[in-house]
Short mmCIF file of C-alpha atoms in Angstrom, two decimals:
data_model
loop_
_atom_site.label_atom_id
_atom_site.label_comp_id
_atom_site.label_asym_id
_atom_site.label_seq_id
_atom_site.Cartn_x
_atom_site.Cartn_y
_atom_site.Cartn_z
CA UNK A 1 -69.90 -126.72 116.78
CA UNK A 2 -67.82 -127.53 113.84
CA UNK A 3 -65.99 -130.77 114.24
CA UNK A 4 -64.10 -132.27 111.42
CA UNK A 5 -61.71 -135.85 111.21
CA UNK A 6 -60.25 -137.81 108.51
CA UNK A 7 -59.54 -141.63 108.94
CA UNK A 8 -58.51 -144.37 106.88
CA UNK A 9 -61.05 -145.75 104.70
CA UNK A 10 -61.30 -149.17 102.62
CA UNK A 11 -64.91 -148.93 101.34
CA UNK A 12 -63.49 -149.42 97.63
CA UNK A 13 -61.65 -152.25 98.99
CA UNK A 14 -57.99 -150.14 99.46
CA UNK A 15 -56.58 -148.01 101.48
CA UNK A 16 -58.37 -144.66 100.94
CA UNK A 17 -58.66 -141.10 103.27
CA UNK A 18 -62.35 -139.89 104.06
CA UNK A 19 -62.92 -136.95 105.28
CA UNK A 20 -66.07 -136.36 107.77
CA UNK A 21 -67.57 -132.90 109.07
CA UNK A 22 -70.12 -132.66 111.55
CA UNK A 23 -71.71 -128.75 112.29
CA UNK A 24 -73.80 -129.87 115.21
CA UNK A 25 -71.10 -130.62 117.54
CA UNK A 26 -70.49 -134.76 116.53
CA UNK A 27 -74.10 -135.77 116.62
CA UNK A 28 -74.22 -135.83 113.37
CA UNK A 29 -71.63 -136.64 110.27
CA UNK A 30 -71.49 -136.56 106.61
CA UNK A 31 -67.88 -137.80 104.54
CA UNK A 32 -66.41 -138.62 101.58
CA UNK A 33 -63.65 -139.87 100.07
CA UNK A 34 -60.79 -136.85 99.44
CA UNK A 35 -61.18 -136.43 95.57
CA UNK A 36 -59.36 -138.04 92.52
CA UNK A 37 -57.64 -134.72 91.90
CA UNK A 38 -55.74 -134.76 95.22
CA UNK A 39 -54.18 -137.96 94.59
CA UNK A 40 -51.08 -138.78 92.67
CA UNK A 41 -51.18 -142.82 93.33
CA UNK A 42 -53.44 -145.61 93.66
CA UNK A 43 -53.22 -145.74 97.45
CA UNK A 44 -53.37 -142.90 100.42
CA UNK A 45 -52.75 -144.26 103.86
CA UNK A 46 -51.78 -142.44 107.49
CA UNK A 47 -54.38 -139.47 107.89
CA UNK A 48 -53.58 -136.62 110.34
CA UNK A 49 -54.39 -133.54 110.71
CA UNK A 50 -54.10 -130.12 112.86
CA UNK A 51 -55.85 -126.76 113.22
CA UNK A 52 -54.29 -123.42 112.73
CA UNK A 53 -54.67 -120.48 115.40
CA UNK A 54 -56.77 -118.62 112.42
CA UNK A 55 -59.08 -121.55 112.22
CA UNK A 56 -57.62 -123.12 109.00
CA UNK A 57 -57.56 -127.03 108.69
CA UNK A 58 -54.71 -128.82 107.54
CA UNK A 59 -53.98 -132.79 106.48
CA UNK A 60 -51.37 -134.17 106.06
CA UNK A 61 -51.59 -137.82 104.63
CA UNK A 62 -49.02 -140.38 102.60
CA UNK A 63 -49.49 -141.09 98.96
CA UNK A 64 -47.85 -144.10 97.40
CA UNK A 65 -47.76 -146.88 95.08
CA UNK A 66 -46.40 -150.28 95.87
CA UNK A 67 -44.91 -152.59 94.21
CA UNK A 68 -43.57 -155.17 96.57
CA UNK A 69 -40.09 -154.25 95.63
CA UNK A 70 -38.50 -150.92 97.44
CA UNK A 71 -36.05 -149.93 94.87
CA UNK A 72 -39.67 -149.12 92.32
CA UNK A 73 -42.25 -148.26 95.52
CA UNK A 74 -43.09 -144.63 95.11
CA UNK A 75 -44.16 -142.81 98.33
CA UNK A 76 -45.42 -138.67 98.59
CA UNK A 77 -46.60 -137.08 101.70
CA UNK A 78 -49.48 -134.35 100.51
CA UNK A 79 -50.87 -131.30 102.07
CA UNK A 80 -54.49 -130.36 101.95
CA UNK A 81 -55.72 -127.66 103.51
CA UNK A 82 -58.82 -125.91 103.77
CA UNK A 83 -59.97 -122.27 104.61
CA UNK A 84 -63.71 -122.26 105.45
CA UNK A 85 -64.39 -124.56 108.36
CA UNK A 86 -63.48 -127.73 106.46
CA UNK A 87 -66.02 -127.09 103.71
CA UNK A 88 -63.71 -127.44 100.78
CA UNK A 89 -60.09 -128.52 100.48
CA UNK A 90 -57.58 -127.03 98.13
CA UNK A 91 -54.15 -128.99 97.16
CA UNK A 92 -52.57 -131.25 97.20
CA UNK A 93 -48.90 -129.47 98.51
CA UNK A 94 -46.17 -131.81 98.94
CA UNK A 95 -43.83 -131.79 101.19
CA UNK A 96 -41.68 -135.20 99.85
CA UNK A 97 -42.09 -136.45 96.60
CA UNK A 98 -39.96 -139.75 96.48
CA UNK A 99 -39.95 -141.99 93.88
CA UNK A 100 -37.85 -145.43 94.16
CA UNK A 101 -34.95 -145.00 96.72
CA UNK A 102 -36.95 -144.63 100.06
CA UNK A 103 -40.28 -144.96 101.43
CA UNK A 104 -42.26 -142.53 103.76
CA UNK A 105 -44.23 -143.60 106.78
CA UNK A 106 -46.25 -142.63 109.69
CA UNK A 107 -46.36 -139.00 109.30
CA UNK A 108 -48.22 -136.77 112.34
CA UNK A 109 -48.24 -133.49 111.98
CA UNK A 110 -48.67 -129.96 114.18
CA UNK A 111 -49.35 -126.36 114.34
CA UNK A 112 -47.87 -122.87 116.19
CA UNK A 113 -50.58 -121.30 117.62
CA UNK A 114 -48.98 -119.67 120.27
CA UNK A 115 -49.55 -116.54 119.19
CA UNK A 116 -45.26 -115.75 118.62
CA UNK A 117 -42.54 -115.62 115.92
CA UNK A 118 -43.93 -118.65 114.32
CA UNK A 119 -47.62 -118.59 114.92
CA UNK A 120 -49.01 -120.30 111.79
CA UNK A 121 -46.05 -122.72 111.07
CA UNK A 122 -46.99 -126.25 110.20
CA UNK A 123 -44.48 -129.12 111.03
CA UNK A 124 -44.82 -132.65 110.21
CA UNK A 125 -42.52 -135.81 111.18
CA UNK A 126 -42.30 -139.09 109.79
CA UNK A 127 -40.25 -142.12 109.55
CA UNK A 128 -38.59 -142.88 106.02
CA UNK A 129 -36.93 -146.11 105.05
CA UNK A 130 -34.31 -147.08 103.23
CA UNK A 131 -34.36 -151.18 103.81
CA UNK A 132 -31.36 -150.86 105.41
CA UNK A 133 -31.87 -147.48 107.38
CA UNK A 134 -34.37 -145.61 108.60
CA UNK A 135 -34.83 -142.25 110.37
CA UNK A 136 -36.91 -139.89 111.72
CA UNK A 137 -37.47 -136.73 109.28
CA UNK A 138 -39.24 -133.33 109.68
CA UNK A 139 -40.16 -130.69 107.74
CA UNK A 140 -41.25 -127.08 108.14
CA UNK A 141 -43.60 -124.79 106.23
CA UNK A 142 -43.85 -121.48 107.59
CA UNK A 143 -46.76 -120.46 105.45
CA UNK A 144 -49.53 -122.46 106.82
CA UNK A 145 -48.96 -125.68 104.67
CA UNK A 146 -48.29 -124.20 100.87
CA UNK A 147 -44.74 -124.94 100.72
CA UNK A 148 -42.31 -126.51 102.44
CA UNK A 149 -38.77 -126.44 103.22
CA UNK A 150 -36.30 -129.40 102.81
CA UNK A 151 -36.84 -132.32 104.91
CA UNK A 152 -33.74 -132.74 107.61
CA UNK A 153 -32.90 -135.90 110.26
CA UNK A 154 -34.21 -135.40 113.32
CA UNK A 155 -33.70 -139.50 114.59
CA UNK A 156 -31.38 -141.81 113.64
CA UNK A 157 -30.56 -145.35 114.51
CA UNK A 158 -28.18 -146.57 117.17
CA UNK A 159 -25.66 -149.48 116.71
CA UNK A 160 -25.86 -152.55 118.39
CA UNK A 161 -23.03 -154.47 119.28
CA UNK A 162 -24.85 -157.73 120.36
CA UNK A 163 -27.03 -157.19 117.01
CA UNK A 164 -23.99 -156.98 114.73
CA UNK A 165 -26.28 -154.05 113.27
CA UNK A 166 -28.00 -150.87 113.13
CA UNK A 167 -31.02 -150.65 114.89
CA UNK A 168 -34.39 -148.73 113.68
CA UNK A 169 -34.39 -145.11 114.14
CA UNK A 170 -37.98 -145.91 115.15
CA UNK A 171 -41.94 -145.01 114.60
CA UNK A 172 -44.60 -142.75 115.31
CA UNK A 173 -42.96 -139.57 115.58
CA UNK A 174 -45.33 -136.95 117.06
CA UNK A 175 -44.20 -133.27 116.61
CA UNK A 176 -45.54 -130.45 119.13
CA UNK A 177 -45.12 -127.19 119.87
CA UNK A 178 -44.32 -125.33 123.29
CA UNK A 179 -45.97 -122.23 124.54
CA UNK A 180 -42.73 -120.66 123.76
CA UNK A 181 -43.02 -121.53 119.71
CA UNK A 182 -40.02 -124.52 120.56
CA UNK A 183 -41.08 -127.32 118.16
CA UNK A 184 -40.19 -130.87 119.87
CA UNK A 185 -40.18 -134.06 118.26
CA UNK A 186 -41.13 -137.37 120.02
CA UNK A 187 -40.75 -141.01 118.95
CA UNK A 188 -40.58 -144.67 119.79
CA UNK A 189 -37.31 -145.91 119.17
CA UNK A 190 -35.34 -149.08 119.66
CA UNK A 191 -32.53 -149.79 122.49
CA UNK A 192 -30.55 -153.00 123.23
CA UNK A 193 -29.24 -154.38 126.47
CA UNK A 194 -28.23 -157.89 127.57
CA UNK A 195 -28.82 -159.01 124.53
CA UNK A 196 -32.48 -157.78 125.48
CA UNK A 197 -34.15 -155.68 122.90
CA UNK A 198 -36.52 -152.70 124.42
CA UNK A 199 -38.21 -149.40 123.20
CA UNK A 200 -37.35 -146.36 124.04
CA UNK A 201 -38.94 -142.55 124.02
CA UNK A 202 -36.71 -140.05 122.58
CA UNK A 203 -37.42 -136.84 121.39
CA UNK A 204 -35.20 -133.83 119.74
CA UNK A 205 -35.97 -130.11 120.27
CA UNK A 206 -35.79 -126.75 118.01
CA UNK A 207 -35.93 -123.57 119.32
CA UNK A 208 -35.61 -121.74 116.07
CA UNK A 209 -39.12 -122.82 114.34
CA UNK A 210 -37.54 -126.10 113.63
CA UNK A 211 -34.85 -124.66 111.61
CA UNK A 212 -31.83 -125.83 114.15
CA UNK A 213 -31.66 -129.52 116.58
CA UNK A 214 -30.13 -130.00 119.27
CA UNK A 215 -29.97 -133.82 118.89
CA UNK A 216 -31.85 -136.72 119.73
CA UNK A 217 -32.10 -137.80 123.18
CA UNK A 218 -33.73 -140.66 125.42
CA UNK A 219 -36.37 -140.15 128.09
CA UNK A 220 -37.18 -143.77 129.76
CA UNK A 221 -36.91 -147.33 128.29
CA UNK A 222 -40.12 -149.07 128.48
CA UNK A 223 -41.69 -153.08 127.28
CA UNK A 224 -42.99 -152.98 123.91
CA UNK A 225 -47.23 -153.43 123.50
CA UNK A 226 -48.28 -156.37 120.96
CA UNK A 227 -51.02 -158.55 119.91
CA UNK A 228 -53.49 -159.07 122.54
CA UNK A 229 -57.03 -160.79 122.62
CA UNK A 230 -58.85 -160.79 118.82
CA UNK A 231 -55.88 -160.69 117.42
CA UNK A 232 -55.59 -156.77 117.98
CA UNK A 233 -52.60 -154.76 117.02
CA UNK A 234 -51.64 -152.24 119.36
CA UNK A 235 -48.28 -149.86 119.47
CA UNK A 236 -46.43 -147.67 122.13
CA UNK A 237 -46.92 -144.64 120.23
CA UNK A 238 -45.87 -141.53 122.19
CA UNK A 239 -48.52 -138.87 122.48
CA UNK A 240 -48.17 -135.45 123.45
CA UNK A 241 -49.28 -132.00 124.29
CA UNK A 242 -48.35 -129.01 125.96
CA UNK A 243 -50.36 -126.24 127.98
CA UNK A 244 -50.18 -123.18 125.79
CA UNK A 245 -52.79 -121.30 127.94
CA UNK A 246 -52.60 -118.48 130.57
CA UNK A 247 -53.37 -120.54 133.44
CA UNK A 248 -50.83 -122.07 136.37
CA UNK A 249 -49.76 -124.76 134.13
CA UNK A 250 -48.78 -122.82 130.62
CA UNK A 251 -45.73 -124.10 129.62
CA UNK A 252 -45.52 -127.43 131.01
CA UNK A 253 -45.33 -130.24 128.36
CA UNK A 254 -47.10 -133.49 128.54
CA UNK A 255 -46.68 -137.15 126.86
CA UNK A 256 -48.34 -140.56 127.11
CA UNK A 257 -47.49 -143.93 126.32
CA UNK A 258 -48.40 -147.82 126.59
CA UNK A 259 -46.34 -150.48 128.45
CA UNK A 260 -46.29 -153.55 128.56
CA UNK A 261 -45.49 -154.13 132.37
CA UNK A 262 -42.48 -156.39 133.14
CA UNK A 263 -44.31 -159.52 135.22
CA UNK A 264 -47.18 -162.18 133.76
CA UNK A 265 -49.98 -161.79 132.69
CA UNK A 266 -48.10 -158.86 130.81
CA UNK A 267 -50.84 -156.63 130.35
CA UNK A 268 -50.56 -153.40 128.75
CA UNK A 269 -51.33 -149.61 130.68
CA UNK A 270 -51.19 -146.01 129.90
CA UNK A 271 -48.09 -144.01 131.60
CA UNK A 272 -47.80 -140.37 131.91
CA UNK A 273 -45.16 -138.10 132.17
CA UNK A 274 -44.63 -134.27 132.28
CA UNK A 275 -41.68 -131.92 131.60
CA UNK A 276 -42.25 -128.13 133.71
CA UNK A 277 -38.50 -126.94 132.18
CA UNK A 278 -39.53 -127.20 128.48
CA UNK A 279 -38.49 -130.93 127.85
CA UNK A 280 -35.07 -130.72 130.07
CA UNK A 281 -36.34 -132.73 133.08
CA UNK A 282 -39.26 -135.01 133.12
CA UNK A 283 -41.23 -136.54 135.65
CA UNK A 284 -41.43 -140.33 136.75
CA UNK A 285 -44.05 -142.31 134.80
CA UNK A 286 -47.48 -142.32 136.85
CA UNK A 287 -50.25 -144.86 135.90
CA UNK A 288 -53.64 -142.70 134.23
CA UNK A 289 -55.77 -145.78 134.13
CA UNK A 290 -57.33 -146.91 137.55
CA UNK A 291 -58.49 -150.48 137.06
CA UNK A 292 -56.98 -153.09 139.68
CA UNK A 293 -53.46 -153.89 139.57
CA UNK A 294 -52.77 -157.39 138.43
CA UNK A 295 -55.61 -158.61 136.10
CA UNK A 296 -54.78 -159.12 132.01
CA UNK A 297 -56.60 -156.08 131.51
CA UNK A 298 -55.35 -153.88 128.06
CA UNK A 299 -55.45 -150.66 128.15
CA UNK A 300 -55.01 -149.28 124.19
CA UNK A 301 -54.90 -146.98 121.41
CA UNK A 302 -54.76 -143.80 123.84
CA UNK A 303 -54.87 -139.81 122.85
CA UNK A 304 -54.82 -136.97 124.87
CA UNK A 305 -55.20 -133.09 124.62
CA UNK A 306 -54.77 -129.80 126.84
CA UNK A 307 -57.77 -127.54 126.11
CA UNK A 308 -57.72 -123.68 126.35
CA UNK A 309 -57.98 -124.02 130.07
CA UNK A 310 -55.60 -126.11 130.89
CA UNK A 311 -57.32 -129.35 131.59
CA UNK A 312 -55.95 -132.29 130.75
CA UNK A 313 -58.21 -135.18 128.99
CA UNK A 314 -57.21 -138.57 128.20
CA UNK A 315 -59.32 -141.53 125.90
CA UNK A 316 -58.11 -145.02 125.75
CA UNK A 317 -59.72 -148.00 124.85
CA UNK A 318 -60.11 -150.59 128.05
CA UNK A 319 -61.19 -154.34 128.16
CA UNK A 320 -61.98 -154.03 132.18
CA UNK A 321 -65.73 -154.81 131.12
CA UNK A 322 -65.21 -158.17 129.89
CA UNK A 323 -63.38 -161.02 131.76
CA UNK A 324 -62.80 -162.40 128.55
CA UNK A 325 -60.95 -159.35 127.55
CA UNK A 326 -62.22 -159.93 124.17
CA UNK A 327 -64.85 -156.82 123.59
CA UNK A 328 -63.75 -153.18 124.90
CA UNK A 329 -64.69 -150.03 125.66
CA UNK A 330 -63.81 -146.60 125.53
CA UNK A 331 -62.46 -144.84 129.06
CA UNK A 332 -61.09 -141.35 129.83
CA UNK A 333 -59.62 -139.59 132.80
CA UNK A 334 -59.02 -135.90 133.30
CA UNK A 335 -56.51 -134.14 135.08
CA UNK A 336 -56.96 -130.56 136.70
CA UNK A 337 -53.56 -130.10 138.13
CA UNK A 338 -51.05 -130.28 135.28
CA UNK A 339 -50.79 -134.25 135.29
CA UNK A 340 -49.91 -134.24 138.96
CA UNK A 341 -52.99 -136.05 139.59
CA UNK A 342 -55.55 -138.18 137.24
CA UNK A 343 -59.58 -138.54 138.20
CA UNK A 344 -60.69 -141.76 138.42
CA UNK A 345 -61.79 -143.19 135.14
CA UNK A 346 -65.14 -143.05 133.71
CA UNK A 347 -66.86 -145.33 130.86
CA UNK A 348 -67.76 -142.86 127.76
CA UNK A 349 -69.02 -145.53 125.27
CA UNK A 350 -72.91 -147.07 126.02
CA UNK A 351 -71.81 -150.67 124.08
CA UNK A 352 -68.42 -152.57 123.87
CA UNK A 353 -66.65 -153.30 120.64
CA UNK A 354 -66.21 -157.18 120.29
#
């Protein structure tokens, strides 16, 4: 019944991280702000989090000062973790502690709890830039969080001839772990053709604990999501899983994303693929949300998880309520069968957000 989240939080009028914990299965919440003493800077930005196979709760969150110019912004990524239930934190362990040259971004971050070798292993990715460069880093700490080893490239940019220039590695790199212990990496990056400029998914893959790579690849080039209605901003950030259960699935590896589909009115859904060869092969996109084909209608801001069973659960947000397509709502779909198939989708919240 324990439940706990952290979240960006601007009730001092800045970018803060609360921290909420609920013991009654969500109906409930209490939070706070993460204390003084875990912060080195002003400002703390980019919450995530995962949960270790022993129960242990780790954060991982970005740390920085700005000053408007890059060569004197300062940017750590901290560690907290905590060891009863979420109760009390201890930390702050750093992983990067940059001052000046580069700054940090975006960081998402995953556990082993497969039970192997490297049950217990925390990995984090994250984009850092240079103003000129940027890549895709990742880091390892084999000790549940405490320390961690040197950060390595796991992305880099491609070169564009039309551009004259290098292109972003990329954003919103989302590590995950196999039922095997292989870490993978996933990430939106850039692509060119025709002088047209696309994203693409990529990903990299360890199967050492994230020690060795065997070097970036692409999946699928997709349209990039935007602004839509209100004024929203929305992103084609890649979100994964895998089944690490016992069932007729374990093994396979899943990932969702948004796109922006090709003809007016340019509307944006959620896609779906799946990998049963751990990340060598991947199935066609299929559309998870259900809603006529055609309409303006945004689908958003999606997440999705494997539980202990298998099952496959997806949450989006989803303006099909309102012609306007001004207020949404939030939708889910489940999938019993791997990904193969998706249930038809289902309302979950009782009033829209305008």
């Amino acid at each position: 019944n324990i439940v706990v989240a952290n979240h960006r939080d601007f009730r001092l009028g800045y970018r803060q991280i609360g921290i909420a914990r609920s013991t009654d299965g969500g109906a409930t919440w209490t939070d706070s702000l993460i204390s003084p003493a875990y912060q080195k800077f002003t400002l703390q930005s980019d919450p995530a989090m995962t949960v270790r196979s022993d129960g242990d709760y780790v954060i991982a969150h970005l740390d920085y000062e700005t000053t408007g110019s890059l060569t004197n912004d300062s940017s750590f990524i901290s560690i907290l973790r905590s060891a009863d239930l979420g109760q009390t934190w201890e930390g702050p362990h750093t992983i990067v502690d940059t001052f000046g040259d580069f700054f940090e971004d975006k960081v998402f971050i995953a556990s082993d709890r497969t039970g192997g070798g490297h049950d217990g292993s925390v990995y984090a990715s994250w984009t850092r830039g240079t103003g000129i460069d940027t890549y895709i880093m990742f880091a390892r700490s084999p000790n549940g969080g405490s320390t961690w080893d040197d950060p390595v490239v796991v992305g880099h940019q491609t070169y564009s001839t039309y551009f004259m220039d290098s292109l972003s590695a990329g954003q919103f790199s989302q590590p995950l772990v196999g039922n095997d212990g292989a870490v993978y990496v996933f990430w939106r990056g850039l692509f060119t053709s025709s002088s047209n400029l696309y994203l693409v998914l990529r990903m990299n893959k360890s199967t050492d604990g994230g020690v060795t790579w065997e070097g970036q690849r692409t999946l699928l080039t997709f349209f990039a999501a935007g602004l839509i209605e209100g004024d929203i901003d929305t992103y084609s950030q890649p979100i994964t899983d895998a089944d690490i259960s016992y069932g007729p699935h374990a093994g396979s590896l899943y990932v969702q994303f948004v796109d922006n589909t090709t003809a007016a009115p340019h509307h944006e859904e959620i896609w779906f693929q799946r990998s049963l060869d751990t990340g060598h092969t991947w199935s066609a996109p299929i559309r998870v949300n259900d809603d006529p084909i055609g309409p303006a209608v945004d689908q958003f801001h999606n997440w999705m998880v494997c539980n202990e069973e298998g099952i496959l659960a997806s949450i989006w947000y989803d303006q099909r309520t309102d012609p306007s397509h001004f207020k949404f709502d939030v939708f889910a779909a489940y999938s019993y069968d791997g990904g193969a198939t998706w249930t038809s989708n289902h309302r979950i919240s009782s009033v829209s957000i305008d």
